Structures are given as C-alpha cells and as structure tokens.
Short mmCIF file of C-alpha atoms and ligand atoms in Angstrom, two decimals:
data_model
loop_
_atom_site.label_atom_id
_atom_site.label_comp_id
_atom_site.label_asym_id
_atom_site.label_seq_id
_atom_site.Cartn_x
_atom_site.Cartn_y
_atom_site.Cartn_z
CA UNK V 10 -14.77 27.30 18.49
CA UNK V 11 -15.71 26.69 14.68
CA UNK V 12 -16.01 29.49 12.32
CA UNK V 13 -18.04 28.81 9.59
CA UNK V 14 -18.68 31.18 6.56
CA UNK V 15 -20.17 28.57 4.05
CA UNK V 16 -24.09 28.01 4.21
CA UNK V 17 -23.76 24.36 2.99
CA UNK V 18 -20.76 23.46 5.71
CA UNK V 19 -23.08 24.99 8.28
CA UNK V 20 -26.04 22.78 7.03
CA UNK V 21 -23.88 19.64 7.20
CA UNK V 22 -22.48 20.21 10.63
CA UNK V 23 -25.73 21.18 11.94
CA UNK V 24 -26.93 17.40 10.75
CA UNK V 25 -24.75 15.89 13.23
CA UNK V 26 -24.97 17.99 16.03
CA UNK V 27 -26.81 16.58 19.30
CA UNK V 28 -28.51 18.04 22.13
CA UNK V 29 -30.35 21.64 22.63
CA UNK V 30 -29.07 24.27 20.44
CA UNK V 31 -29.12 27.70 21.24
CA UNK V 32 -28.93 30.73 18.85
CA UNK V 33 -27.75 34.31 19.33
CA UNK V 34 -28.19 36.44 16.14
CA UNK V 35 -26.13 39.43 16.08
CA UNK V 36 -24.60 41.75 13.26
CA UNK V 37 -21.48 41.92 15.15
CA UNK V 38 -19.34 44.55 17.02
CA UNK V 39 -20.26 42.42 20.01
CA UNK V 40 -20.60 44.31 23.43
CA UNK V 41 -21.86 43.25 26.79
CA UNK V 42 -25.53 43.15 25.80
CA UNK V 43 -24.42 40.25 23.19
CA UNK V 44 -22.41 38.62 25.80
CA UNK V 45 -25.23 38.48 28.36
CA UNK V 46 -27.34 36.69 25.60
CA UNK V 47 -24.50 34.13 24.89
CA UNK V 48 -23.95 33.52 28.83
CA UNK V 49 -27.66 32.52 29.01
CA UNK V 50 -27.36 30.14 26.00
CA UNK V 51 -24.31 28.48 27.29
CA UNK V 52 -26.06 27.89 30.32
CA UNK V 53 -29.43 26.59 28.64
CA UNK V 54 -27.93 24.62 25.98
CA UNK V 55 -25.85 22.14 24.65
CA UNK V 56 -24.43 23.96 21.88
CA UNK V 57 -24.47 27.92 21.28
CA UNK V 58 -24.33 28.82 17.85
CA UNK V 59 -23.55 32.89 17.19
CA UNK V 60 -24.31 34.59 14.01
CA UNK V 61 -22.48 37.76 12.63
CA UNK V 62 -24.22 38.94 9.52
CA UNK V 63 -24.74 42.90 9.03
CA UNK V 64 -28.21 42.38 7.45
CA UNK V 65 -28.66 44.72 4.27
CA UNK V 66 -32.34 44.53 3.85
CA UNK V 67 -33.46 46.11 7.40
CA UNK V 68 -31.35 49.28 6.77
CA UNK V 69 -33.11 51.88 4.52
CA UNK V 70 -31.56 53.90 1.81
CA UNK V 71 -29.45 56.38 3.40
CA UNK V 72 -29.04 54.52 6.77
CA UNK V 73 -25.86 53.68 8.21
CA UNK V 74 -25.60 50.15 6.67
CA UNK V 75 -21.90 51.29 5.07
CA UNK V 76 -20.68 52.96 8.32
CA UNK V 77 -22.32 50.26 10.66
CA UNK V 78 -19.21 49.00 12.81
CA UNK V 79 -17.53 45.86 11.72
CA UNK V 80 -15.06 44.25 13.73
CA UNK V 81 -14.85 40.61 12.68
CA UNK V 82 -11.33 39.75 14.41
CA UNK V 83 -12.34 41.20 17.54
CA UNK V 84 -15.78 39.72 17.53
CA UNK V 85 -14.20 36.20 16.85
CA UNK V 86 -12.01 36.60 19.57
CA UNK V 87 -14.92 37.39 21.92
CA UNK V 88 -16.85 34.57 20.76
CA UNK V 89 -13.81 32.17 21.26
CA UNK V 90 -13.12 33.47 25.11
CA UNK V 91 -17.03 33.06 25.52
CA UNK V 92 -16.77 29.34 24.36
CA UNK V 93 -19.24 29.58 21.60
CA UNK V 94 -19.19 26.36 19.54
CA UNK V 95 -19.94 27.81 16.32
CA UNK V 96 -19.57 31.09 14.75
CA UNK V 97 -21.76 31.40 11.69
CA UNK V 98 -20.34 34.51 9.63
CA UNK V 99 -22.18 34.25 6.00
CA UNK V 100 -21.70 36.32 3.01
CA UNK V 101 -24.66 38.40 1.53
CA UNK V 102 -24.48 36.92 -1.96
CA UNK V 103 -25.29 33.41 0.00
CA UNK V 104 -28.14 34.94 2.01
CA UNK V 105 -29.99 36.49 -0.54
CA UNK V 106 -31.35 35.63 -3.97
CA UNK V 107 -32.62 37.70 -7.03
CA UNK V 108 -36.39 37.96 -6.55
CA UNK V 109 -36.79 35.31 -3.90
CA UNK V 110 -39.73 34.69 -1.28
CA UNK V 111 -39.79 37.14 1.18
CA UNK V 112 -42.14 37.13 4.76
CA UNK V 113 -43.64 40.96 5.42
CA UNK V 114 -44.10 41.96 9.05
CA UNK V 115 -47.74 42.93 9.82
CA UNK V 116 -47.93 46.45 8.85
CA UNK V 117 -50.22 47.46 11.70
CA UNK V 118 -47.43 46.53 14.32
CA UNK V 119 -44.06 47.42 12.14
CA UNK V 120 -44.87 50.68 10.81
CA UNK V 121 -45.41 52.20 13.84
CA UNK V 122 -42.68 53.33 16.46
CA UNK V 123 -39.31 51.96 14.77
CA UNK V 124 -41.04 51.08 11.74
CA UNK V 125 -42.61 54.73 11.34
CA UNK V 126 -39.48 56.52 9.97
CA UNK V 127 -38.24 53.03 8.86
CA UNK V 128 -40.90 51.51 7.05
CA UNK V 129 -39.96 48.01 5.87
CA UNK V 130 -37.00 47.80 8.56
CA UNK V 131 -38.79 45.14 9.95
CA UNK V 132 -39.34 43.22 6.88
CA UNK V 133 -35.76 42.95 6.44
CA UNK V 134 -35.13 42.01 10.24
CA UNK V 135 -38.04 39.03 9.78
CA UNK V 136 -36.48 37.87 6.39
CA UNK V 137 -33.23 37.47 7.72
CA UNK V 138 -33.86 36.11 11.19
CA UNK V 139 -36.44 33.31 9.39
CA UNK V 140 -33.82 32.20 6.92
CA UNK V 141 -31.30 32.06 10.06
CA UNK V 142 -33.84 30.23 12.00
CA UNK V 143 -34.13 27.56 8.86
CA UNK V 144 -30.22 27.20 8.73
CA UNK V 145 -29.34 26.84 12.35
CA UNK V 146 -32.88 25.19 13.31
CA UNK V 147 -32.39 26.13 17.00
CA UNK V 148 -34.44 24.93 20.08
CA UNK V 149 -33.72 28.25 21.45
CA UNK V 150 -33.07 31.94 20.27
CA UNK V 151 -32.02 34.75 22.59
CA UNK V 152 -32.80 38.27 21.88
CA UNK V 153 -32.49 41.47 23.87
CA UNK V 154 -35.36 43.63 25.44
CA UNK V 155 -33.76 46.74 24.38
CA UNK V 156 -35.13 46.03 20.64
CA UNK V 157 -38.72 45.25 22.10
CA UNK V 158 -40.60 45.70 19.04
CA UNK V 159 -38.37 43.60 17.06
CA UNK V 160 -38.54 41.04 20.01
CA UNK V 161 -42.37 41.18 19.55
CA UNK V 162 -42.38 40.72 16.05
CA UNK V 163 -39.96 37.91 16.22
CA UNK V 164 -42.20 36.12 18.91
CA UNK V 165 -45.09 36.85 16.38
CA UNK V 166 -43.66 35.11 13.57
CA UNK V 167 -42.64 32.23 15.66
CA UNK V 168 -46.37 31.86 16.42
CA UNK V 169 -47.77 32.67 13.36
CA UNK V 170 -45.72 30.37 11.39
CA UNK V 171 -46.05 27.57 14.04
CA UNK V 172 -42.09 27.35 14.24
CA UNK V 173 -40.72 25.06 16.78
CA UNK V 174 -38.37 27.52 18.66
CA UNK V 175 -38.38 29.01 21.81
CA UNK V 176 -37.74 33.05 22.05
CA UNK V 177 -35.92 34.08 25.24
CA UNK V 178 -35.90 37.95 26.12
CA UNK V 179 -32.73 39.01 27.95
CA UNK V 180 -32.73 41.91 29.92
CA UNK V 181 -31.05 45.18 28.69
CA UNK V 182 -27.38 45.64 30.06
CA UNK V 183 -26.28 49.36 30.86
CA UNK V 184 -23.15 51.13 31.62
CA UNK V 185 -22.64 52.24 35.30
CA UNK V 186 -24.03 55.36 34.07
CA UNK V 187 -27.29 54.14 33.09
CA UNK V 188 -26.67 54.38 29.24
CA UNK V 189 -28.27 51.11 27.71
CA UNK V 190 -25.50 49.28 25.40
CA UNK V 191 -25.51 49.57 22.02
CA UNK V 192 -23.23 49.13 18.95
CA UNK V 193 -24.15 52.29 17.86
CA UNK V 194 -22.77 54.24 20.97
CA UNK V 195 -19.92 54.18 19.02
CA UNK V 196 -21.05 57.07 17.12
CA UNK V 197 -21.09 59.08 20.42
CA UNK V 198 -18.66 61.85 20.92
CA UNK V 199 -18.06 62.79 24.67
CA UNK V 200 -20.71 65.44 24.76
CA UNK V 201 -23.21 63.16 23.06
CA UNK V 202 -22.47 60.40 25.67
CA UNK V 203 -23.61 62.83 28.36
CA UNK V 204 -26.25 64.11 26.83
CA UNK V 205 -27.49 60.66 25.94
CA UNK V 206 -28.08 59.79 30.07
CA UNK V 207 -31.15 61.93 29.91
CA UNK V 208 -32.82 58.80 28.22
CA UNK V 209 -32.11 56.60 31.30
CA UNK V 210 -32.74 59.45 33.45
CA UNK V 211 -36.41 59.97 31.83
CA UNK V 212 -37.03 56.02 32.27
CA UNK V 213 -36.06 55.72 35.44
CA UNK V 214 -38.09 59.19 36.64
CA UNK V 215 -41.00 57.28 34.88
CA UNK V 216 -40.75 54.33 37.08
CA UNK V 217 -40.45 56.45 39.80
CA UNK V 218 -43.82 58.20 39.39
CA UNK V 219 -45.72 54.74 38.58
CA UNK V 220 -44.47 53.61 42.06
CA UNK V 221 -45.81 56.82 43.32
CA UNK V 222 -49.14 55.38 41.55
CA UNK V 223 -49.29 57.80 38.47
CA UNK V 224 -50.74 55.69 35.74
CA UNK V 225 -52.18 58.20 33.28
CA UNK V 226 -49.72 57.87 30.14
CA UNK V 227 -50.55 61.57 29.18
CA UNK V 228 -48.92 62.61 32.85
CA UNK V 229 -46.08 60.29 32.57
CA UNK V 230 -45.29 61.32 28.76
CA UNK V 231 -45.25 65.07 29.78
CA UNK V 232 -42.96 64.40 32.48
CA UNK V 233 -40.57 62.46 30.49
CA UNK V 234 -40.75 64.97 27.53
CA UNK V 235 -39.56 67.33 30.05
CA UNK V 236 -36.54 65.62 30.65
CA UNK V 237 -35.78 64.82 27.45
CA UNK V 238 -36.23 68.31 25.70
CA UNK V 239 -32.53 69.00 25.14
CA UNK V 240 -32.75 66.21 22.67
CA UNK V 241 -33.98 65.55 19.53
CA UNK V 242 -36.88 63.53 20.50
CA UNK V 243 -38.57 61.04 18.04
CA UNK V 244 -41.17 59.50 20.14
CA UNK V 245 -42.01 58.65 23.84
CA UNK V 246 -44.57 55.93 23.65
CA UNK V 247 -46.79 53.28 26.15
CA UNK V 248 -47.49 50.09 24.79
CA UNK V 249 -48.88 46.90 26.05
CA UNK V 250 -47.04 43.95 25.44
CA UNK V 251 -48.79 43.35 22.44
CA UNK V 252 -47.64 46.70 21.01
CA UNK V 253 -51.04 48.45 21.27
CA UNK V 254 -50.69 51.86 22.39
CA UNK V 255 -52.56 52.33 25.96
CA UNK V 256 -53.53 55.49 28.12
CA UNK V 257 -52.93 53.78 31.35
CA UNK V 258 -50.06 51.83 32.45
CA UNK V 259 -50.97 48.10 33.68
CA UNK V 260 -48.35 46.68 35.75
CA UNK V 261 -46.65 43.45 34.16
CA UNK V 262 -48.35 44.50 30.93
CA UNK V 263 -46.66 47.58 29.65
CA UNK V 264 -43.52 48.83 28.04
CA UNK V 265 -42.44 52.58 27.65
CA UNK V 266 -40.29 53.18 24.60
CA UNK V 267 -38.13 56.10 23.67
CA UNK V 268 -36.22 57.05 20.40
CA UNK V 269 -34.11 60.13 20.21
CA UNK V 270 -31.51 61.53 18.37
CA UNK V 271 -28.51 62.79 20.11
CA UNK V 272 -26.40 64.57 17.60
CA UNK V 273 -26.58 62.45 14.34
CA UNK V 274 -26.78 59.38 16.41
CA UNK V 275 -30.63 57.61 17.00
CA UNK V 276 -30.64 55.78 20.07
CA UNK V 277 -33.56 54.01 21.53
CA UNK V 278 -34.08 52.42 24.96
CA UNK V 279 -37.19 51.17 26.86
CA UNK V 280 -38.61 50.11 30.28
CA UNK V 281 -40.89 46.91 30.94
CA UNK V 282 -43.39 47.68 33.78
O1 PAF A 15 -30.85 42.88 16.73
C1 PAF A 15 -30.02 42.71 15.63
O2 PAF A 15 -28.65 42.59 15.90
C2 PAF A 15 -30.45 42.17 14.44
O3 PAF A 15 -31.65 43.06 13.87
C3 PAF A 15 -30.64 40.93 14.08
C4 PAF A 15 -31.84 40.09 14.98
C5 PAF A 15 -29.61 40.23 14.34
C6 PAF A 15 -31.14 40.72 12.49
O4 PAF A 15 -30.10 41.29 11.85
#
C-alpha cells in the first residue's frame, strides 16, 4: 500500500494507474462500515484508493471538528490489512485555497433534515467530494446508505455536473445490538449506548408496521415518536428516494430518517423501504 500525502504526487501516480479505479472517501476513524465500502471496491475494481481527510468545511462553527476522532496510525494499519492500493491523506492547506471557486448544494434538498440545523454542511461535503473526484478520477465511488441525504446529493452532483463516475450505495453495517456503526459512537457512554438502541428499535418497529399494511406516515411517525420519546428527538421524517417528503409510504421508493441526541451525541439512522 502506498500512503500519499502530497497532492502532486497523487496526480502523477494517478496518470499511470491502469484499469478500473474504485474510491472510498472517508474522514478516518475507520470502522466496519468503512471496511464494507473498501471490500466492495476491492471486489469490483482493479485499484482501490481510500482517502482520509477530516473536512473542515462540512463542520459548522461550534461543531466537533477539533474533537472528531483522528486515528491515522490505526487507520493506516487497517487499510494495509485490507490491501488498499493507495491511501490518500492530504493536508487542509493543500486542498483549500483562499477565495476559491465553490460548489453549492441545492438549498431545497440540503437545508432540510440534516441541513436544517446544519445549514451549509452539504455545501462543504460536495465541495470536498468534488475536489477529491477531480484528483482521484475514480470510475466508481462508494458511499454508505446511512448518510442517505449525503448519498442523494452526491448522486445529484454527479448527474448535474455530468461527471462520469458510478456511485455505489452500500448498506449500513450494524452492531449485533442493532446500533448503526458510526465514528461518533465513540462519544457514547455505556448508558448512552443502551439508550441509543431505541433508534434501531423504532426503525424495526416501523418496518413491522409497514409489513402489516400500515402506510400512513402520520401513524408510523407517531409510533416511532413513542419509542424514541426517552431521547432528544431532532426529527423523524419519511421521504421518497428524491428526498421529497411523503404522506404515505411507497415500497421501493421511501426512506425513514431519524436524528436524535443521546446525551450530547447526535446520531442518525434510517431504513430504506
Ligand atoms: O461521509 C463522510 O465521511 C464524509 O462526509 C465524506 C463523504 C468523506 C466527505 O468529507
């Protein structure tokens, strides 16, 4: 595995890469969710490139940018064991310039849900992902379904900007308990972890209700709120795959999204129906 920190070195090496290139962008603190993205890329491509970059522009003032877990040594070891071909770990000063040209996420789909309390978050995500796409020039890029809104906006960016990159959506990986894996789970105390199980419980309950034939969003939402009430609920929302809010669940075209705070930790999860 080659570890590259310098952008110009990456550009040179990329010129001489042959075959299909799969790309897994990450912010590090790698867990099994990331590993499943890497595994898929390894299976489907000739070369796999992973990036680790804690992207400052997607954190808002007062968020956990400074505190965000950084585990470069352990991450390097994981990537080596996963037989990643190139691990790209750029510096902030090389990625961003003063007064630079910026992409903006469409407001109607990026200032809702995850973007409601975190306006400009998705501008920062698209800004860095576009730069990474230009540097790495992947044929295929892998993103987790857990960040469903991010995945939707990245797919939209690829379509709107005519980028020739296939975006692969990878299923959420969960602990045996049902808790969706996230780098932010590290912030949870033992007690918080137990409380956080209500999130997957509420989603499982919703799936069961839908199987019983309940499609009305108001009913499904009320049931979920009831399960989640011991937590600080930020939103429970039902959208179609284009992130339009819906009043009735349509199979194969709906996503149930949950965002809660457990203690001081904000967690998200979802269910694709
Ligand atoms: O999902 C993430 O880890 C980040 O948002 C991403 C896509 C790597 C961009 O910084």
